[in-house]
Coordinates of C-alpha atoms and ligand atoms in Angstrom, one line a residue:
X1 CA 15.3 -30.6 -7.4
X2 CA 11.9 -29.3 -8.0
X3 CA 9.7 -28.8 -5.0
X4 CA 5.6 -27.9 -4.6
X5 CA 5.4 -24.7 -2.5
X6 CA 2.0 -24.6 -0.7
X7 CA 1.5 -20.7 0.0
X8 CA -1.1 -20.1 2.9
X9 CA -3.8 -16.6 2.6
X10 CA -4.3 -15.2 -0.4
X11 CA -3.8 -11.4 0.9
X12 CA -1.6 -9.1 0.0
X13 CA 1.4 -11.3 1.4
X14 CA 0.4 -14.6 0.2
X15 CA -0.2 -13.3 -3.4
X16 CA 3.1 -11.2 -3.7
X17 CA 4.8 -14.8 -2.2
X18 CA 3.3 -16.6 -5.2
X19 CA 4.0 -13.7 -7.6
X20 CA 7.7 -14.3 -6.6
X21 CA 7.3 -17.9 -6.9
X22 CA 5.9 -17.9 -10.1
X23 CA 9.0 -16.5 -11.8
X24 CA 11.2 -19.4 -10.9
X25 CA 12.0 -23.0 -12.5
X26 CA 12.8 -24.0 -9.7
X27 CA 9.8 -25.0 -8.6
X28 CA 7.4 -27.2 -10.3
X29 CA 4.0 -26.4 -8.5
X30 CA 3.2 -23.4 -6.5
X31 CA -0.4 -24.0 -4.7
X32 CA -2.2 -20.6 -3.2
X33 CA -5.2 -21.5 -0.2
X34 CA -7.5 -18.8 0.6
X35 CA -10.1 -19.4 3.5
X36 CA -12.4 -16.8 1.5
X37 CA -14.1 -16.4 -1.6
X38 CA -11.8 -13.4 -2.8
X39 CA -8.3 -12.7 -2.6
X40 CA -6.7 -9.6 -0.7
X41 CA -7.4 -9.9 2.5
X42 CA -7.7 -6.7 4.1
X43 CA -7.0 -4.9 1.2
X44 CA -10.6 -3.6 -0.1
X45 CA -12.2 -1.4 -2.0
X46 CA -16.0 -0.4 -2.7
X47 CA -16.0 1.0 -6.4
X48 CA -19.5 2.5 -7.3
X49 CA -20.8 2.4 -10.6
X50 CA -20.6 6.0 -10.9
X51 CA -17.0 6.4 -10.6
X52 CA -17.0 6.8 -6.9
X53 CA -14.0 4.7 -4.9
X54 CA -13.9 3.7 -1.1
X55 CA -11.6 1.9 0.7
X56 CA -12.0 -0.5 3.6
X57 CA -8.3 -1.1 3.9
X58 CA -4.8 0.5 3.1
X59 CA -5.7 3.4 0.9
X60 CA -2.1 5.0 -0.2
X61 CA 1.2 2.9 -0.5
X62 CA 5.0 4.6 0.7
X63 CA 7.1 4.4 -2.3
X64 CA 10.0 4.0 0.4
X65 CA 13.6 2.3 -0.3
X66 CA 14.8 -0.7 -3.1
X67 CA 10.9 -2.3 -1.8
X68 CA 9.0 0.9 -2.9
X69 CA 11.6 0.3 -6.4
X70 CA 10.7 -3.1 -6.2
X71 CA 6.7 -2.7 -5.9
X72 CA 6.7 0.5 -8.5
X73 CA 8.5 -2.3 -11.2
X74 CA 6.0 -5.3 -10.0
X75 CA 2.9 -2.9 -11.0
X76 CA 4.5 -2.2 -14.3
X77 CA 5.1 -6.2 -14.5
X78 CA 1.1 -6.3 -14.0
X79 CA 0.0 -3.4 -16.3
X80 CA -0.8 -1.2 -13.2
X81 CA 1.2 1.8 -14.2
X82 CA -1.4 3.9 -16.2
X83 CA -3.2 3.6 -13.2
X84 CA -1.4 4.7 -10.5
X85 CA -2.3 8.0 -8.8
X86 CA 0.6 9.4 -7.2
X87 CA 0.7 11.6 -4.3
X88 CA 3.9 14.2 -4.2
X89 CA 6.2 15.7 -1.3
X90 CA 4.6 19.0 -1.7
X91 CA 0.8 18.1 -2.3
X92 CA -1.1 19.7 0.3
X93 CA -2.3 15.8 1.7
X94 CA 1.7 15.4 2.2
X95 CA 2.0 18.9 3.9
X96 CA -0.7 19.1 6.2
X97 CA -1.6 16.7 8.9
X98 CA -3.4 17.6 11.7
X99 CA -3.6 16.5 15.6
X100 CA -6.9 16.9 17.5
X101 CA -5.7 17.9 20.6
X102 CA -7.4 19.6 23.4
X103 CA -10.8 20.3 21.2
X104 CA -8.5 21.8 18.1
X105 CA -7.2 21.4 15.3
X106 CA -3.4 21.9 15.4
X107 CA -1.2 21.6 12.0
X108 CA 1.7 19.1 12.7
X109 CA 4.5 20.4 12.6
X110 CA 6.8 20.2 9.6
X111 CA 9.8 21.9 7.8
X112 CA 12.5 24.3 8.9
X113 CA 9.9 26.6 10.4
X114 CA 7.5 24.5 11.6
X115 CA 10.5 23.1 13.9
X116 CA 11.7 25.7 15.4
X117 CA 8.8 28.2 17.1
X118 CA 6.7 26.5 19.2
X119 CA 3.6 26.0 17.7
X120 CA 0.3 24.8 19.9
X121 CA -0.1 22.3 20.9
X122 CA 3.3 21.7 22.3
X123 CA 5.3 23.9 24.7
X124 CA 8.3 25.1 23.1
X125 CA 9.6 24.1 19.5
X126 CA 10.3 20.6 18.9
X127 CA 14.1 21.9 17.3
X128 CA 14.7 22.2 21.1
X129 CA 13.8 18.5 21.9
X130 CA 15.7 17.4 18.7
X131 CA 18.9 19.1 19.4
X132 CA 19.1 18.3 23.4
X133 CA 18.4 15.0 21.8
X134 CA 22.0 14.2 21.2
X135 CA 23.2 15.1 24.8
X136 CA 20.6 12.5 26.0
X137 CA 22.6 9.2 27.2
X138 CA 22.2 5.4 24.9
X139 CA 19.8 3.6 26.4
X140 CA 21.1 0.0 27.1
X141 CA 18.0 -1.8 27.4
X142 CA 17.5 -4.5 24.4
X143 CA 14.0 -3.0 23.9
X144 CA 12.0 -0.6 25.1
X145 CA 7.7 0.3 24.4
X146 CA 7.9 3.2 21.5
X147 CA 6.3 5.9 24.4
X148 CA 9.3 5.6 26.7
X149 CA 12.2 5.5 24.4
X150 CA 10.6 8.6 22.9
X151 CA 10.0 10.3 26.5
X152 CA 13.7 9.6 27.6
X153 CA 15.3 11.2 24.3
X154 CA 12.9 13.3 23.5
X155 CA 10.4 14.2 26.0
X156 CA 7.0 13.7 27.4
X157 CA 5.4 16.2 25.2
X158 CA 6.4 14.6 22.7
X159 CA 5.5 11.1 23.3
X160 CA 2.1 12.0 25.1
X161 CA 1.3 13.6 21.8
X162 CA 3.1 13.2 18.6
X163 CA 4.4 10.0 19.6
X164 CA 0.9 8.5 20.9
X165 CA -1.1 9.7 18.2
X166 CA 1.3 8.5 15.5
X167 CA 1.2 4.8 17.1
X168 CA -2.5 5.0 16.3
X169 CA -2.3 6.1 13.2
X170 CA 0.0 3.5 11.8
X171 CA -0.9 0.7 14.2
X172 CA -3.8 1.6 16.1
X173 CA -2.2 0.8 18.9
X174 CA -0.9 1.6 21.9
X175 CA 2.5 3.8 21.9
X176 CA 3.1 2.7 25.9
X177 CA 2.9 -1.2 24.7
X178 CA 4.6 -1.7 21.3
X179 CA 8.0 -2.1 20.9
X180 CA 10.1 1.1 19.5
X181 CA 12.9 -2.2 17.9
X182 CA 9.7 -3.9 16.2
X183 CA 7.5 -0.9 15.2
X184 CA 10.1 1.6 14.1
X185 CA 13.2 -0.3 13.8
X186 CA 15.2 3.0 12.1
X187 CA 14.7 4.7 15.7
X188 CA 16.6 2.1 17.4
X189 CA 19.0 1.5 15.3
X190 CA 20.1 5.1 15.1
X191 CA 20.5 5.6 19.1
X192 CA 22.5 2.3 19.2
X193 CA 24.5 3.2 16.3
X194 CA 25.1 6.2 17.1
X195 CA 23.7 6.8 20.6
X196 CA 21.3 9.6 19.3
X197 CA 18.2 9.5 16.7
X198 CA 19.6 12.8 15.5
X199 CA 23.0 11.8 14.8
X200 CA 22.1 8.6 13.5
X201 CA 19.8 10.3 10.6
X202 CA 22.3 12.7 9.7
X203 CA 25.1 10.1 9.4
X204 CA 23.5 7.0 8.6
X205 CA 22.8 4.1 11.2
X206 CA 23.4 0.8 9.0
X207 CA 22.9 -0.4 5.8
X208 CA 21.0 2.2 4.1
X209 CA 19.8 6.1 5.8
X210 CA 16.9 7.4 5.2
X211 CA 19.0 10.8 4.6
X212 CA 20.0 9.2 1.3
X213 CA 16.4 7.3 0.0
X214 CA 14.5 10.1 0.5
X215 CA 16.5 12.2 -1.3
X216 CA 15.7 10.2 -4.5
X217 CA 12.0 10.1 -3.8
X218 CA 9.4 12.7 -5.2
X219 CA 6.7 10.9 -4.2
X220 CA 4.9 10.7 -1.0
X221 CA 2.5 7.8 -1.6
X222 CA 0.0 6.7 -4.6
X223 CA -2.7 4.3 -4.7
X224 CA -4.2 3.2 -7.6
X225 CA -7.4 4.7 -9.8
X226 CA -9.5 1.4 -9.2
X227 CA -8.4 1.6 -5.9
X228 CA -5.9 -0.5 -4.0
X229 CA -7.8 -3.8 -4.8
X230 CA -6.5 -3.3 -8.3
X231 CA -3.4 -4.9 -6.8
X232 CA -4.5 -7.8 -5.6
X233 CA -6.7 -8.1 -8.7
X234 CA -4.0 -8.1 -11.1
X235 CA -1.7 -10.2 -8.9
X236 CA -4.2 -12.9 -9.0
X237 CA -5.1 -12.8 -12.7
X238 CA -1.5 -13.2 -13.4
X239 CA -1.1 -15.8 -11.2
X240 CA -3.8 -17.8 -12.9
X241 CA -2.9 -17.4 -16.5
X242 CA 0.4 -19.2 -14.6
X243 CA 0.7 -23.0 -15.4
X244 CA 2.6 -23.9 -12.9
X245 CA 0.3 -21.9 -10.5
X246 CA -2.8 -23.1 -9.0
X247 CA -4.8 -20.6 -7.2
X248 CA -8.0 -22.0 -4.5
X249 CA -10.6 -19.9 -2.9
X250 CA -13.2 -21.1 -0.3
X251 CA -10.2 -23.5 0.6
X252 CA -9.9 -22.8 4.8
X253 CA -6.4 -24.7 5.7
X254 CA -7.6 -26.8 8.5
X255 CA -4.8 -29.4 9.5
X256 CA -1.0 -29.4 8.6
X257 CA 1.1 -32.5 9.1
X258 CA 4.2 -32.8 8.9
X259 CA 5.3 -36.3 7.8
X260 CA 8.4 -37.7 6.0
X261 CA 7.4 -37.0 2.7
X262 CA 6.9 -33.1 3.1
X263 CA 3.6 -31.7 4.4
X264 CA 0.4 -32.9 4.3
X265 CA -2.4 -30.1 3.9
X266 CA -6.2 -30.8 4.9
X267 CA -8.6 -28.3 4.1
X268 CA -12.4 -27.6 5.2
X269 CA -14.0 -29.7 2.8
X270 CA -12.0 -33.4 3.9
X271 CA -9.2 -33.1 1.0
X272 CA -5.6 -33.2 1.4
X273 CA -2.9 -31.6 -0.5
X274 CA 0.8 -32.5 -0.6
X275 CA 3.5 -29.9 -0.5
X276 CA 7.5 -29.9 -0.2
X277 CA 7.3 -26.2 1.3
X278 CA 4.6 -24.3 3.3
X279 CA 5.2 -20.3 3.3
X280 CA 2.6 -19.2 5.8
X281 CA 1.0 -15.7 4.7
X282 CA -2.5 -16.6 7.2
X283 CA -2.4 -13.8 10.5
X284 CA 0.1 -15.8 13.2
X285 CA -3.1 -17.4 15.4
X286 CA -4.3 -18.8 11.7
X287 CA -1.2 -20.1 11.6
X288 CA -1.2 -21.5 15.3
X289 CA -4.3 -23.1 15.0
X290 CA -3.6 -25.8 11.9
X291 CA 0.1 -26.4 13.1
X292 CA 0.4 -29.4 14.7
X293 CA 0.4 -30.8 18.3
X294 CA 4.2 -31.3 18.3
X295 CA 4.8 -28.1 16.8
X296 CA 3.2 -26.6 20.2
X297 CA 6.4 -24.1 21.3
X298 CA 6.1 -22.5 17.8
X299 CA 2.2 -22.2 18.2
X300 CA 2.4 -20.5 21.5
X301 CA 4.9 -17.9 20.4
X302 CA 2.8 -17.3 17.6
X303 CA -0.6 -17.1 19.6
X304 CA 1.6 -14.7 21.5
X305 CA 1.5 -11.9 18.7
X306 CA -2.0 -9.8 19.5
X307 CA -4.0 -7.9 17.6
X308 CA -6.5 -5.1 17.1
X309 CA -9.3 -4.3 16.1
X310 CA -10.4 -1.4 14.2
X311 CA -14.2 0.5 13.5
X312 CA -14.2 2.2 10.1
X313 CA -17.0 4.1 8.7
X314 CA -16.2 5.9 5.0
X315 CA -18.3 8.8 4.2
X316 CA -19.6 10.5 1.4
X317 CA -20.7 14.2 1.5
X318 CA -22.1 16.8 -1.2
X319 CA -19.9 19.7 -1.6
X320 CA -16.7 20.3 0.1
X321 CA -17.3 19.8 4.0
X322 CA -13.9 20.1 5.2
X323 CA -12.6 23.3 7.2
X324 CA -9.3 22.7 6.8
X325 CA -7.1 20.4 4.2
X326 CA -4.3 18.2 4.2
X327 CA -3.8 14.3 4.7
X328 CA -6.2 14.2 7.9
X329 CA -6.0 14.6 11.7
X330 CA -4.8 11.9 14.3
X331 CA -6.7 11.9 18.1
X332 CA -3.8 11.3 21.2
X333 CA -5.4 8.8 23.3
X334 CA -5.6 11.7 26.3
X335 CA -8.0 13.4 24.1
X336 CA -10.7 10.1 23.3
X337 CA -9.2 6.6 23.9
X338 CA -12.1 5.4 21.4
X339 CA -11.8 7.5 18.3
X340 CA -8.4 6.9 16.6
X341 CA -8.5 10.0 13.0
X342 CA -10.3 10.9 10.8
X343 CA -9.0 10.5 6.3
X344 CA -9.7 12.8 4.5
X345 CA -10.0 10.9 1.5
X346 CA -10.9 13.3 -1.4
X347 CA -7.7 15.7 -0.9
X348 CA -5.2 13.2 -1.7
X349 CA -7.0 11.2 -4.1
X350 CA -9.9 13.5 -5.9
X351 CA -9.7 11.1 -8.9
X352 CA -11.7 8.8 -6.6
X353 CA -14.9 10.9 -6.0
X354 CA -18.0 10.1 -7.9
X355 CA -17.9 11.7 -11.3
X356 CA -20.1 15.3 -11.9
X357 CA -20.8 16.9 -8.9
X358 CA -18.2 17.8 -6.2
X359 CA -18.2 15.1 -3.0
X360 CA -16.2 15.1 0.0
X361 CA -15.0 11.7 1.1
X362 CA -13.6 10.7 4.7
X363 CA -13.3 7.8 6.5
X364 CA -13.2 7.7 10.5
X365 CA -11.0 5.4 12.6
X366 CA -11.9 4.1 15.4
X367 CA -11.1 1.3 18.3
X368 CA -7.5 -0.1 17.8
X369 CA -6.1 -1.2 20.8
X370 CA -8.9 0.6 23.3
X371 CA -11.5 -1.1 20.6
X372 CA -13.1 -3.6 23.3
X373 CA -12.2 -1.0 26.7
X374 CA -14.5 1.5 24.5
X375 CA -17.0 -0.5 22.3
X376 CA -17.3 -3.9 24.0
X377 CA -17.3 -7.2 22.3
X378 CA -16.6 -6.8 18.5
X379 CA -19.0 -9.2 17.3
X380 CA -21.7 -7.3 19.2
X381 CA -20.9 -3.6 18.3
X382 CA -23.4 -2.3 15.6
X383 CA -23.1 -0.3 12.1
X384 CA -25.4 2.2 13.4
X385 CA -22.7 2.3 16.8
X386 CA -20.1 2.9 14.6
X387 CA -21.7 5.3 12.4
X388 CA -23.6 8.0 14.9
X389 CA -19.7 7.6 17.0
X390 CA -18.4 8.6 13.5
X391 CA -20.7 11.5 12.9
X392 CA -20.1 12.8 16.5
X393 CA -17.0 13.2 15.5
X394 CA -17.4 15.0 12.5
X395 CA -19.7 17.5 14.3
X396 CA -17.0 18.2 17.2
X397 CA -13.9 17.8 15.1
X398 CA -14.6 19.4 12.1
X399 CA -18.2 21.4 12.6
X400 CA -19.7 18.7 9.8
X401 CA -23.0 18.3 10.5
X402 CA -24.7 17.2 7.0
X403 CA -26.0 14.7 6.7
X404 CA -23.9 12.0 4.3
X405 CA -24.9 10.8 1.2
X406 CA -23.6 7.9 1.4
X407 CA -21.8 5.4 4.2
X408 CA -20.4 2.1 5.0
X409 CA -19.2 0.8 8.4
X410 CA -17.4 -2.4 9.3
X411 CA -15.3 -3.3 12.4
X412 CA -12.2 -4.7 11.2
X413 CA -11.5 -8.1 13.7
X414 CA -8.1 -8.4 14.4
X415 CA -6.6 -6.6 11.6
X416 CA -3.8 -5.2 12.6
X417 CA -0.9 -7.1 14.7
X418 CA 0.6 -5.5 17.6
X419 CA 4.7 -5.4 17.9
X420 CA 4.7 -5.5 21.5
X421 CA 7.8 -5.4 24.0
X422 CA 9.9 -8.4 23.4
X423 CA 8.4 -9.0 19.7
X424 CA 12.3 -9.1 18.3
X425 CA 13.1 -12.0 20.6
X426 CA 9.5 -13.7 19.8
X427 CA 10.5 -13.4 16.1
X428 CA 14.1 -14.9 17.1
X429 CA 12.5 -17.9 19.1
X430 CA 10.3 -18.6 16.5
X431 CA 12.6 -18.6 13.7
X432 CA 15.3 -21.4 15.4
X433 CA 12.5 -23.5 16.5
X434 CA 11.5 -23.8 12.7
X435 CA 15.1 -23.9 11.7
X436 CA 16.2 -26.6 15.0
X437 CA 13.4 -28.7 14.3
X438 CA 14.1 -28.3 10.2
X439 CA 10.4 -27.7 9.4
X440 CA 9.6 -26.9 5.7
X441 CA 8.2 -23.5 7.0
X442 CA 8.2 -20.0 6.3
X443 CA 6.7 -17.0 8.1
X444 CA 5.5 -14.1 5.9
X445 CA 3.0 -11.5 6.2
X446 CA 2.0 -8.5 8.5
X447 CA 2.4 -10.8 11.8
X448 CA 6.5 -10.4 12.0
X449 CA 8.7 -7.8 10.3
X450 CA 5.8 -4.4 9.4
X451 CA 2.3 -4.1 8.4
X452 CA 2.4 -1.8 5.9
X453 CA 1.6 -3.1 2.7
X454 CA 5.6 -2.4 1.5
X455 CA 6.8 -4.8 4.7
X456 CA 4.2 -7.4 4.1
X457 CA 5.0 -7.5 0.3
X458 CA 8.9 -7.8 1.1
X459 CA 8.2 -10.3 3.4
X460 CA 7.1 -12.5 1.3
X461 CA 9.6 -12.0 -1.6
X462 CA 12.3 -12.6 1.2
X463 CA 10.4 -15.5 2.0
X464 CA 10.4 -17.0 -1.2
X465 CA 14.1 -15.8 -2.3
X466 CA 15.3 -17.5 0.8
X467 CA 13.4 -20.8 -0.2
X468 CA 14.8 -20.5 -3.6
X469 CA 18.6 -20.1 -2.5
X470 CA 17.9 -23.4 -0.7
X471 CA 16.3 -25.5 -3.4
Ligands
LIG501 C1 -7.7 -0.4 8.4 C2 -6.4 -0.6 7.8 C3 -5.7 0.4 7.2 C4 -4.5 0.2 6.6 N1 -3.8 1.3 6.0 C5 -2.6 1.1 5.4 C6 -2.1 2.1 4.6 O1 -2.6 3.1 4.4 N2 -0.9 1.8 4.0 C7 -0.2 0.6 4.2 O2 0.9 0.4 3.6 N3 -0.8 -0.4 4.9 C8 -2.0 -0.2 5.5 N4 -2.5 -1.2 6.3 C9 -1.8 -2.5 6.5 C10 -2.0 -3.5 5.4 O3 -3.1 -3.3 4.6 C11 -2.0 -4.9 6.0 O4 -1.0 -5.1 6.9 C12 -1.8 -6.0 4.9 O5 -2.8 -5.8 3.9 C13 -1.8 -7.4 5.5 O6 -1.6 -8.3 4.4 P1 -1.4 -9.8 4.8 O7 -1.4 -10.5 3.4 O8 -0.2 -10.0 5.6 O9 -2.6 -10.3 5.6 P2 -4.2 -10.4 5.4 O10 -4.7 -9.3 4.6 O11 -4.8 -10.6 6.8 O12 -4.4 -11.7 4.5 C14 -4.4 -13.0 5.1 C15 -5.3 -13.9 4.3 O13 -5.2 -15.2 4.9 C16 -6.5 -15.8 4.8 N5 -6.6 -16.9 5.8 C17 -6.7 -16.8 7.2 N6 -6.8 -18.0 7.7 C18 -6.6 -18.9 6.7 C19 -6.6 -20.3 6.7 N7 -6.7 -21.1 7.8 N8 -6.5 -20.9 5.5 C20 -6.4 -20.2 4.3 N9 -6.4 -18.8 4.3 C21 -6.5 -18.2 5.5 C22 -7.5 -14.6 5.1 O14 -8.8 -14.9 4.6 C23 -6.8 -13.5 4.3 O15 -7.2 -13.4 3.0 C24 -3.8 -1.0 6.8 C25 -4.5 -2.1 7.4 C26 -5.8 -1.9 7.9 C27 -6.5 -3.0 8.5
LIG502 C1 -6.3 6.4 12.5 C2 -6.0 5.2 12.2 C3 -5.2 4.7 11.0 C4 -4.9 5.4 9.9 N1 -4.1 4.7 9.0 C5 -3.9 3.5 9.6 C6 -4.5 3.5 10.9 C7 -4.5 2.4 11.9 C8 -3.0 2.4 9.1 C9 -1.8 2.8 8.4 N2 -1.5 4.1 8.0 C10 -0.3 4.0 7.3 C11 0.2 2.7 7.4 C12 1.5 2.2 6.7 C13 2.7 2.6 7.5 C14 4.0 2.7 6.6 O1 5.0 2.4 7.2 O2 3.9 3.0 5.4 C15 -0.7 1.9 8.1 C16 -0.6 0.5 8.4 C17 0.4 5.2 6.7 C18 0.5 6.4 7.7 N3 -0.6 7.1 8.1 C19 -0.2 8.1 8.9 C20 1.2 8.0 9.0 C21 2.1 9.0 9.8 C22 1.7 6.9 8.2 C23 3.1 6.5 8.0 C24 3.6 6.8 6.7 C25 3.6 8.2 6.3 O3 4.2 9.0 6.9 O4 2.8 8.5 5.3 C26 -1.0 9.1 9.6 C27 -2.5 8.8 9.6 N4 -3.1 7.6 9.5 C28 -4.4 7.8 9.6 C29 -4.7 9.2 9.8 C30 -6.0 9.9 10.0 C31 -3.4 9.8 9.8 C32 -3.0 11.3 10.0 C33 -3.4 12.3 9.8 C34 -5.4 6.8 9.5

């Protein structure tokens, strides 16, 4: 039987779902609604005409596991592999990251001797946490917030600082909130599996160990030399040389019905589309709010999934401005609630600053989960807020006190979803309602199972494999 697949958000997750789609017979029409006039959602780059790249978004990809395999063979698919810009193991921007912690600067720790002497700003050498790791007890609890799982086997130093600051810097959220199972599901699986994270790395914990993918992989992350928005870029043009593909923009899904004939879809504009299938790659509130009255359970769980909001300011200074190099340097939330790390943009990725002279390029984070406690309403919070918070920064931080020549601020609304406590059982609750009430419905996106641009594209190839086995 062939089926029309309506796909729902033409980011990264939507597009990847119709890339996926695309390849199979199976189905006859594959429809792809974007509320906006562009596709890739938060993924977003700034490229200046003389040579100079910024991005808005997700800057460098983790080549990680069969999905990092899976994405490096999609951008070959799309004629993206002369452009990739990879970013080794033993690059200085994968060696050096830096916590800003108590005024300074402190390298994070990493390697043999970086784990064992006790380097500032923690108290004794995190070799010591690791190994009285494994006399620490299995917790028994079904989840747990990341802070406290990592305090019990590890420590408060560890949690107040590493721990905290890390939680920002992937989620920009809050590590005493989000839920170790959700956010870092290798963690938990490692102390149930084995009843220490220690053990559990060194012997495996399930299905795959980290021991054994990283061993394979010589690259710590690459973006591309257009920038990310290459991806979505090429996704789309390949999606619209497809026949069976048809690809709208400006096309806000407004209404979905559910009848006996399959879905019916009404947009912005009055129109109403027909579809067999609806894979939902729209932020889980988008979702909420076009799902209809009698699917209310499954729009309060999904209403249920928060999110937060991030300030962002890229910068662009002559000369080489940096007093240190390396990846960047994360902020704990004891040190400023407000100002989540600075990038330091041009160290991994120099092929991105402006050709001729030399630039410095950095981008400061701010907000996350503290955005509204610290900056107020977003809608309200100006570019000229964001940008003198951003060069106060630079100035304590790093002793930069040029002036740029060149900047861009945004706040990011809602951009990033936040696993809280519980989100596992959310994600469980949702899925049987769909599958009890036998809705044509899949979930994909960064709303359920990882943001980073690896989870979101998986989720939506699982989405569409698993629609596949069925038709
Ligand atoms: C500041 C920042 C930095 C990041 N850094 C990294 C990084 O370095 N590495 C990494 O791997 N990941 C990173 N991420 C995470 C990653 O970029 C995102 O999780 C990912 O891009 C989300 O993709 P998505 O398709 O799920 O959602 P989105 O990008 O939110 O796309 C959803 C789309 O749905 C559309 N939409 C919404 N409502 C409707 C509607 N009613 N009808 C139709 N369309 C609708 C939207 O317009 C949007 O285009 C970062 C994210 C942010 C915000
Ligand atoms: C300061 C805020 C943020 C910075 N990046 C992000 C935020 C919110 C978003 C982000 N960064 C990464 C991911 C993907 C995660 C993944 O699983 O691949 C997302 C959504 C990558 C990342 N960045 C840092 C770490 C430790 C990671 C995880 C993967 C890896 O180890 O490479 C650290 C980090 N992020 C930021 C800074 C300034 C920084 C450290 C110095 C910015």
């Amino acid at each position: 039987m062939q089926k029309t697949v309506a796909v729902l958000g033409g980011g990264i997750g939507g597009l990847s779902t119709c890339y996926h789609l695309s390849k199979s017979i199976q189905v006859s029409k594959v429809v792809l609604l974007e509320a906006s006039g562009r596709c890739g959602g938060w993924v977003s780059t700034t490229r200046r005409e003389d040579g100079a790249v910024f991005e808005h978004g997700p800057r460098g990809v983790r080549p990680a596991g069969t999905t990092g395999k899976y994405i490096l063979n999609m951008l070959t698919e799309l004629g993206l592999e002369s452009e990739i810009l990879p970013v080794p193991h033993h690059h200085v921007a994968s060696k050096n990251r830096f916590l800003y912690v108590k005024g300074q600067l402190h390298k994070m720790p990493s390697g043999l001797g970086g784990v064992v002497r006790t380097i500032p700003p923690f108290s004794s050498p995190i070799m010591l946490s690791v190994l009285k790791e494994v006399l620490v007890s299995k917790g028994t609890q079904e989840d747990e917030s990341v802070h406290a799982f990592v305090s019990r086997r590890l420590g408060s130093e560890l949690a107040d600082i590493a721990i905290d600051a890390l939680c920002r810097g992937v989620f920009a959220g809050d590590s005493r909130k989000l839920s170790v199972r959700s956010c870092f599901p290798p963690l938990y699986s490692a102390e149930k599996a084995r009843g220490s994270i220690l053990l559990g790395m060194l012997m495996g914990y399930g299905p795959y160990s980290p021991l054994q993918r990283t061993r394979k992989e010589r690259w710590a992350q690459w973006s591309l030399r257009r920038g990310m928005q290459a991806l979505p870029e090429a996704l789309e043009e390949t999606l619209r040389g497809h026949e069976r593909v048809e690809v709208h923009y400006n096309a806000p899904v407004r209404r979905l019905d559910n009848t006996a004939a399959g879905w019916e879809i009404k947009l912005e504009d009055g129109s109403t589309l027909k579809a067999d299938h609806v894979i939902s790659a729209v932020p889980a509130a988008a979702l909420a709010a076009v799902l209809p009255p009698a699917a209310q359970p499954l729009s309060q769980q999904l209403r249920g999934i928060p999110t937060a909001t991030v300030g962002m300011v890229n910068l662009e200074f002559s000369g080489s401005v940096l007093p240190v190099t390396g990846f960047g340097h994360l902020v704990p939330s004891s040190e400023d609630r407000g100002l989540l790390g600075v990038v330091y943009d041009s160290v991994p990725f120099p092929e991105h600053n402006r050709a001729g002279e030399p630039t410095t390029r950095l981008t400061i984070m701010m907000g996350g989960s503290w955005f509204e406690e610290v900056f107020g309403q977003p809608d309200h919070v100006t570019e000229q807020e964001l940008l003198d918070r951003a060069a106060e920064a630079l100035k304590t931080h790093l002793g930069i006190t040029d002036a740029p020549l060149w900047s861009k601020a945004a706040v990011l609304k809602n951009c990033i979803p936040q696993y809280h406590l519980g989100h596992w059982k959310r994600l469980e609750t949702m899925r049987q309602y769909i599958s009890d009430a036998s809705l044509p419905l899949s979930l994909a996106g960064a709303s359920y199972d990882g943001v980073s641009i690896s989870d979101v594209i998986s989720s939506g190839r699982q989405a569409a494999e698993r629609l596949l086995g069925k038709v």
